[in-house]
PDB file of C-alpha atoms in Angstrom:
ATOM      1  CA  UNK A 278      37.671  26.971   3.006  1.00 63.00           C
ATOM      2  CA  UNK A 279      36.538  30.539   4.390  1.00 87.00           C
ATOM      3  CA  UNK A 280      36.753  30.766   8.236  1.00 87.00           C
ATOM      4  CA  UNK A 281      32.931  31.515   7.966  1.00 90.00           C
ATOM      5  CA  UNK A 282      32.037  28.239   6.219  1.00 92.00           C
ATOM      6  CA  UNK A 283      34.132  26.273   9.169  1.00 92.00           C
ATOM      7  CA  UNK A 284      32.547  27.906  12.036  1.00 94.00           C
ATOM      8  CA  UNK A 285      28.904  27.712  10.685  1.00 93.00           C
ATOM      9  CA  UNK A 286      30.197  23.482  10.020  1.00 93.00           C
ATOM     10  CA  UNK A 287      31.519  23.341  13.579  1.00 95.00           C
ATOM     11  CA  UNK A 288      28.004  24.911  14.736  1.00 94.00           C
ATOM     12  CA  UNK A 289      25.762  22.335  12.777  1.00 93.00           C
ATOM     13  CA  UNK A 290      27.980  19.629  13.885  1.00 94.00           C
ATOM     14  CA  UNK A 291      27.819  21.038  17.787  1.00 96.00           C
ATOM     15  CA  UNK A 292      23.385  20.767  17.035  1.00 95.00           C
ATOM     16  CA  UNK A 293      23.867  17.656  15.993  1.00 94.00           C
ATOM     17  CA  UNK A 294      25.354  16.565  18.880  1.00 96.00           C
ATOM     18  CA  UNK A 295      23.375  18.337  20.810  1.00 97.00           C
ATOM     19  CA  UNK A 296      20.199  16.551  19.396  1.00 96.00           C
ATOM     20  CA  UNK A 297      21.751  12.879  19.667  1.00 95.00           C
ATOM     21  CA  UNK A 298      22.475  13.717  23.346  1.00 97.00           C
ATOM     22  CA  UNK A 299      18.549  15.349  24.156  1.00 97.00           C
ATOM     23  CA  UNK A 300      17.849  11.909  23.069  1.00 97.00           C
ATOM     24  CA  UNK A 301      20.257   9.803  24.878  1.00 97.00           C
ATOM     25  CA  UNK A 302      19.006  11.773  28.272  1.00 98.00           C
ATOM     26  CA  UNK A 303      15.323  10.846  27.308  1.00 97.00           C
ATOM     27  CA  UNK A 304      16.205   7.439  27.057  1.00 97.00           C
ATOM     28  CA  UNK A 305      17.751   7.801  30.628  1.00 98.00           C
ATOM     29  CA  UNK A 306      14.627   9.409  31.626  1.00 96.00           C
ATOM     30  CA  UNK A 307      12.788   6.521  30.182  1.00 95.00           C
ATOM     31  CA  UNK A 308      15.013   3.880  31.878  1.00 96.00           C
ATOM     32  CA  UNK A 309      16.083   2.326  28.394  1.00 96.00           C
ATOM     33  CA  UNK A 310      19.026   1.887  26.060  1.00 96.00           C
ATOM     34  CA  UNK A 311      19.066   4.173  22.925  1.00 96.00           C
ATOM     35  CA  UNK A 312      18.440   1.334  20.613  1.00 95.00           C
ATOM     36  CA  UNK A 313      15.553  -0.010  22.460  1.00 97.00           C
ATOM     37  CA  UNK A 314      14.023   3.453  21.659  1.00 97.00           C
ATOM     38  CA  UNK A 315      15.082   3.195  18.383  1.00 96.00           C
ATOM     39  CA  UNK A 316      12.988   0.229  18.156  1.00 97.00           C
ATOM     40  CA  UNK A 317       9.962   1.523  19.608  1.00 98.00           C
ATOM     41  CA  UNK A 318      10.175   4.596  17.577  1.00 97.00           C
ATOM     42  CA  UNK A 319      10.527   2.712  14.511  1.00 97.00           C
ATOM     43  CA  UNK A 320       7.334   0.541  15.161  1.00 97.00           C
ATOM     44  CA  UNK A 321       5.325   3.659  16.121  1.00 97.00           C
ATOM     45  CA  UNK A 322       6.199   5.214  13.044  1.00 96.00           C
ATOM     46  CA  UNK A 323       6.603   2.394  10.492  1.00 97.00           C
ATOM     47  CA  UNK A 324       3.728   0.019  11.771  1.00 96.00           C
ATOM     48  CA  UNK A 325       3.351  -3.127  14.031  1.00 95.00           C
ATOM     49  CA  UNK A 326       4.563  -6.182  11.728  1.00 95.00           C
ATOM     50  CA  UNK A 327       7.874  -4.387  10.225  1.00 95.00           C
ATOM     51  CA  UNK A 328      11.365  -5.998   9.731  1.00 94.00           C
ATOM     52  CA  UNK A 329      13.861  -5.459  11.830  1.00 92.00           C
ATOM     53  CA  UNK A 330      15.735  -4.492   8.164  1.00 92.00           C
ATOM     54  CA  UNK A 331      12.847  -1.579   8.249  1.00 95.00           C
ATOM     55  CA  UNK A 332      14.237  -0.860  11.691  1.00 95.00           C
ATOM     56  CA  UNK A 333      17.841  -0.659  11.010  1.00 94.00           C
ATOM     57  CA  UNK A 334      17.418   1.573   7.663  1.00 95.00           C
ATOM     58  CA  UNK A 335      14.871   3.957   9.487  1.00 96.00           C
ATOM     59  CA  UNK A 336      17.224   4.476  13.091  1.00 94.00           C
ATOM     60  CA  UNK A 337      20.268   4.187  10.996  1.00 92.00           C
ATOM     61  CA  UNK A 338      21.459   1.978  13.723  1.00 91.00           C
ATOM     62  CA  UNK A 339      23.801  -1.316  13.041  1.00 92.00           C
ATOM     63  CA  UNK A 340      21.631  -4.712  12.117  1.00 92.00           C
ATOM     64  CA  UNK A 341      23.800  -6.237  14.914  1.00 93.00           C
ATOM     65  CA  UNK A 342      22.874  -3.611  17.853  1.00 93.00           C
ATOM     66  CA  UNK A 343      19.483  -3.515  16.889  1.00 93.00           C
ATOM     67  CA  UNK A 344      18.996  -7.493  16.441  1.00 92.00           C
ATOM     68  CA  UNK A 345      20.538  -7.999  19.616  1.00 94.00           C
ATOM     69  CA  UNK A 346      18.005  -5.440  21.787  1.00 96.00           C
ATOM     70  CA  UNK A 347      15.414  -7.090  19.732  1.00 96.00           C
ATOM     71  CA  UNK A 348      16.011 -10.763  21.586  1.00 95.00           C
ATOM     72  CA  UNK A 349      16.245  -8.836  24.745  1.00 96.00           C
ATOM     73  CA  UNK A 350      12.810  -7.024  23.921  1.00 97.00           C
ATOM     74  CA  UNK A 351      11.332 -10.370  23.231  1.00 97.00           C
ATOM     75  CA  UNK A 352      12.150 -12.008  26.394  1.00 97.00           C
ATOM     76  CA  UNK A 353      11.118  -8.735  28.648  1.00 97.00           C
ATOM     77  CA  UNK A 354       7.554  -9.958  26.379  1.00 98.00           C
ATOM     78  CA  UNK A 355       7.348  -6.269  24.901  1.00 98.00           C
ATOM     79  CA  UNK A 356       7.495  -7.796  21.411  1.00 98.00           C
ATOM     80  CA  UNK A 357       7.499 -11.126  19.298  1.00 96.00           C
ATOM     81  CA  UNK A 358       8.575 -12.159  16.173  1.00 95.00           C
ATOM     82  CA  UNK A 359       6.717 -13.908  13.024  1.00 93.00           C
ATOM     83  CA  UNK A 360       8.730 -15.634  10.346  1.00 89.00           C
ATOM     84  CA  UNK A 361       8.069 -13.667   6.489  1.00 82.00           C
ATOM     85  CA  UNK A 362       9.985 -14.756   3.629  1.00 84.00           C
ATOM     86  CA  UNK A 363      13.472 -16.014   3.702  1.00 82.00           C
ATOM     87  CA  UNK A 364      15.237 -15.059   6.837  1.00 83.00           C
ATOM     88  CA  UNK A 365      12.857 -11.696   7.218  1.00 86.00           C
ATOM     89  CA  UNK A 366      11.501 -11.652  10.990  1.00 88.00           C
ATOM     90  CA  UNK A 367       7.852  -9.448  11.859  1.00 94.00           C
ATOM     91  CA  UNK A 368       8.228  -7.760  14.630  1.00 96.00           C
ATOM     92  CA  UNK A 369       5.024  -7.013  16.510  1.00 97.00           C
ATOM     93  CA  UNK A 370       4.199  -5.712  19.925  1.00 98.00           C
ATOM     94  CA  UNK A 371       2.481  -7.446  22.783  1.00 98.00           C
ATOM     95  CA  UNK A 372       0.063  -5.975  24.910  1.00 98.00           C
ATOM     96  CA  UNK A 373       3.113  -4.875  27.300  1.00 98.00           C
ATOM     97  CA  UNK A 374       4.605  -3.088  23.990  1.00 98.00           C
ATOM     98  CA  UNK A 375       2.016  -1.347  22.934  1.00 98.00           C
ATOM     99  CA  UNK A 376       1.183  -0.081  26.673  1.00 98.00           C
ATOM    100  CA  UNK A 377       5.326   0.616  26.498  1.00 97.00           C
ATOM    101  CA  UNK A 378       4.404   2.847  23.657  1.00 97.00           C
ATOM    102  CA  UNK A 379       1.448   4.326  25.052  1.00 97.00           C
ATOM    103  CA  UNK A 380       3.433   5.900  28.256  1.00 97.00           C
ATOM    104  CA  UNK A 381       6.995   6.019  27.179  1.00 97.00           C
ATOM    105  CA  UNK A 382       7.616   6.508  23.194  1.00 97.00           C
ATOM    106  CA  UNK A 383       4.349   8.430  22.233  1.00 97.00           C
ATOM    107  CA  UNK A 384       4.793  11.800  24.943  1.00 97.00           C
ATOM    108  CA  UNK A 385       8.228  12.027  23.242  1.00 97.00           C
ATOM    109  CA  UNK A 386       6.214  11.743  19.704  1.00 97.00           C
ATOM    110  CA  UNK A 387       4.060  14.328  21.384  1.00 98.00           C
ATOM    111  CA  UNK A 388       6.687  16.530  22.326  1.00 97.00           C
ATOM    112  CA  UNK A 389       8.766  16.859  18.940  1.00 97.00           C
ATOM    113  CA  UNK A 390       5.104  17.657  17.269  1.00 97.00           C
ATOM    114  CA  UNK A 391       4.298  20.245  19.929  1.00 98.00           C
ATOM    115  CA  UNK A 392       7.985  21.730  19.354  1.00 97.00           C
ATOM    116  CA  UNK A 393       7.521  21.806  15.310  1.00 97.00           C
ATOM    117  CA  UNK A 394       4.099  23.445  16.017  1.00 97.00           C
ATOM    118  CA  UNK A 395       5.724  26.122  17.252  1.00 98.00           C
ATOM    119  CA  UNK A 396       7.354  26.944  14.562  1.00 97.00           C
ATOM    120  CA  UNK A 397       5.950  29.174  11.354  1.00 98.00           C
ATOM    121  CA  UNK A 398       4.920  26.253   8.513  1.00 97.00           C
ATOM    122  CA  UNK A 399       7.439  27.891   6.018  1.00 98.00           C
ATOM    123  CA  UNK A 400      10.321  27.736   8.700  1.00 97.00           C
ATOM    124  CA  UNK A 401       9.545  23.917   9.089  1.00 97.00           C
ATOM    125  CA  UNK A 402       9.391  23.237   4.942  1.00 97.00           C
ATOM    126  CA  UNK A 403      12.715  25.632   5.066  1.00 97.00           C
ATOM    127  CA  UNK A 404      14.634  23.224   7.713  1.00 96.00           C
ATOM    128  CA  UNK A 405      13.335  20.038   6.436  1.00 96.00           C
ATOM    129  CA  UNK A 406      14.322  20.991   2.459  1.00 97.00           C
ATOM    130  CA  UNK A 407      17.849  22.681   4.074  1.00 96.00           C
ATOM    131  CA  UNK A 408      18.655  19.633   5.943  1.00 95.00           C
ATOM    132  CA  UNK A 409      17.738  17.080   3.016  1.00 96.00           C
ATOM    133  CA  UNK A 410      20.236  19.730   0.693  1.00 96.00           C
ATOM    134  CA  UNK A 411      22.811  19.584   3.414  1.00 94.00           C
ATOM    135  CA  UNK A 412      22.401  16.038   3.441  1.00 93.00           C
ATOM    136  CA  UNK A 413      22.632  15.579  -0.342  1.00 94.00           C
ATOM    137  CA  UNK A 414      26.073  17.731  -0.712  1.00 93.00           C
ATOM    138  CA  UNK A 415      27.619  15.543   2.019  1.00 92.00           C
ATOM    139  CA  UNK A 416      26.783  12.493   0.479  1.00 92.00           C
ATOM    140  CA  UNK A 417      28.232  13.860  -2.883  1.00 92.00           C
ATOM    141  CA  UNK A 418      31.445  14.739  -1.398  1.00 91.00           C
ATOM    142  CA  UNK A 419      31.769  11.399   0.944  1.00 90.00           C
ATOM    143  CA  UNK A 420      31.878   9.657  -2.357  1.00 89.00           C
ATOM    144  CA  UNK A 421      34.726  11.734  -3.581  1.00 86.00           C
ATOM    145  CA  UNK A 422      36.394  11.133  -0.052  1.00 86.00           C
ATOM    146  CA  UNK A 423      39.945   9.612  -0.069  1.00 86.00           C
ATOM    147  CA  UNK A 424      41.344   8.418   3.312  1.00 82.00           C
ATOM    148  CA  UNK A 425      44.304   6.494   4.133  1.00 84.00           C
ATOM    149  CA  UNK A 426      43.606   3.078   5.189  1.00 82.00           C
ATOM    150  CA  UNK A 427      44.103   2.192   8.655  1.00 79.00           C
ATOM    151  CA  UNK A 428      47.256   0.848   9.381  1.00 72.00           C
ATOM    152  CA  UNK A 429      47.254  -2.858  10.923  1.00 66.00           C
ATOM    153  CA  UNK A 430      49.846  -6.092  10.976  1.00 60.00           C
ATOM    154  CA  UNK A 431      47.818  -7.207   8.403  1.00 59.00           C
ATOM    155  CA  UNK A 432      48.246  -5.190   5.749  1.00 58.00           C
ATOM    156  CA  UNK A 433      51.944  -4.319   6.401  1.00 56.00           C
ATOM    157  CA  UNK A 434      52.789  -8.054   5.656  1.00 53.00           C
TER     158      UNK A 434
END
């Protein structure tokens, strides 16, 4: 590996940082936990009534972390669930969520499409199809990807 292709690595990966933490300091703006935003966000862009499976695969966030700030959501009476088929649980938003979206997740919506406005249409289709090849190659070579396995008592029996 060139020194070039490590240093422009160790600059995406330092933006990519940098993004999850503009984030995390919104949601301390907002007074909430990352997930719970997560949550919102999902909802405002997937629809009132989605799964909470919908909500995992679209935040990439764990089914337990975003389960368990779902039950919490639910007794603050920001959202309640419907049963669908099988285990599947609606989410929906009471009046109190969807005013939650109104003043806290939607000027953040606001915000990231006033920030992509500013840029040139060609420089947005050239980031998005960048980042989705970026994405691709990584995915490639994480399937190629040989690690040791963690040592534990367990498997040294």
């Amino acid at each position: 590996m060139t020194l070039r292709i490590a240093q422009k690595q160790n600059e995406f990966n330092r933006l990519t940082k940098a993004f999850s933490e503009l984030y995390h300091d919104i949601c301390v703006q907002i007074g909430i936990s990352d997930s719970v935003f997560d949550i919102f966000y999902a909802i405002t862009a997937l629809g009132n009534g989605c799964c909470q499976k919908d909500i995992c695969d679209y935040a990439f966030t764990s089914k337990q972390t975003i389960h368990s700030s779902i039950h919490k959501l639910v007794k603050e009476n920001l959202i309640y669930l419907e049963s669908g088929k099988g285990r599947e649980q609606h989410i929906f938003l009471t009046p109190q969520g969807e005013q939650f979206i109104k003043e806290k997740i939607a000027p953040v919506v606001i915000m990231e499409n006033q920030a992509c406005s500013l840029m040139k249409p060609e420089e947005l289709d050239a980031l998005l199809q960048l980042t989705e090849k970026y994405f691709e190659c990584l995915s490639i070579k994480k399937n190629n990807l040989t690690l040791p396995k963690e040592r534990t008592a367990e498997n040294e029996t």
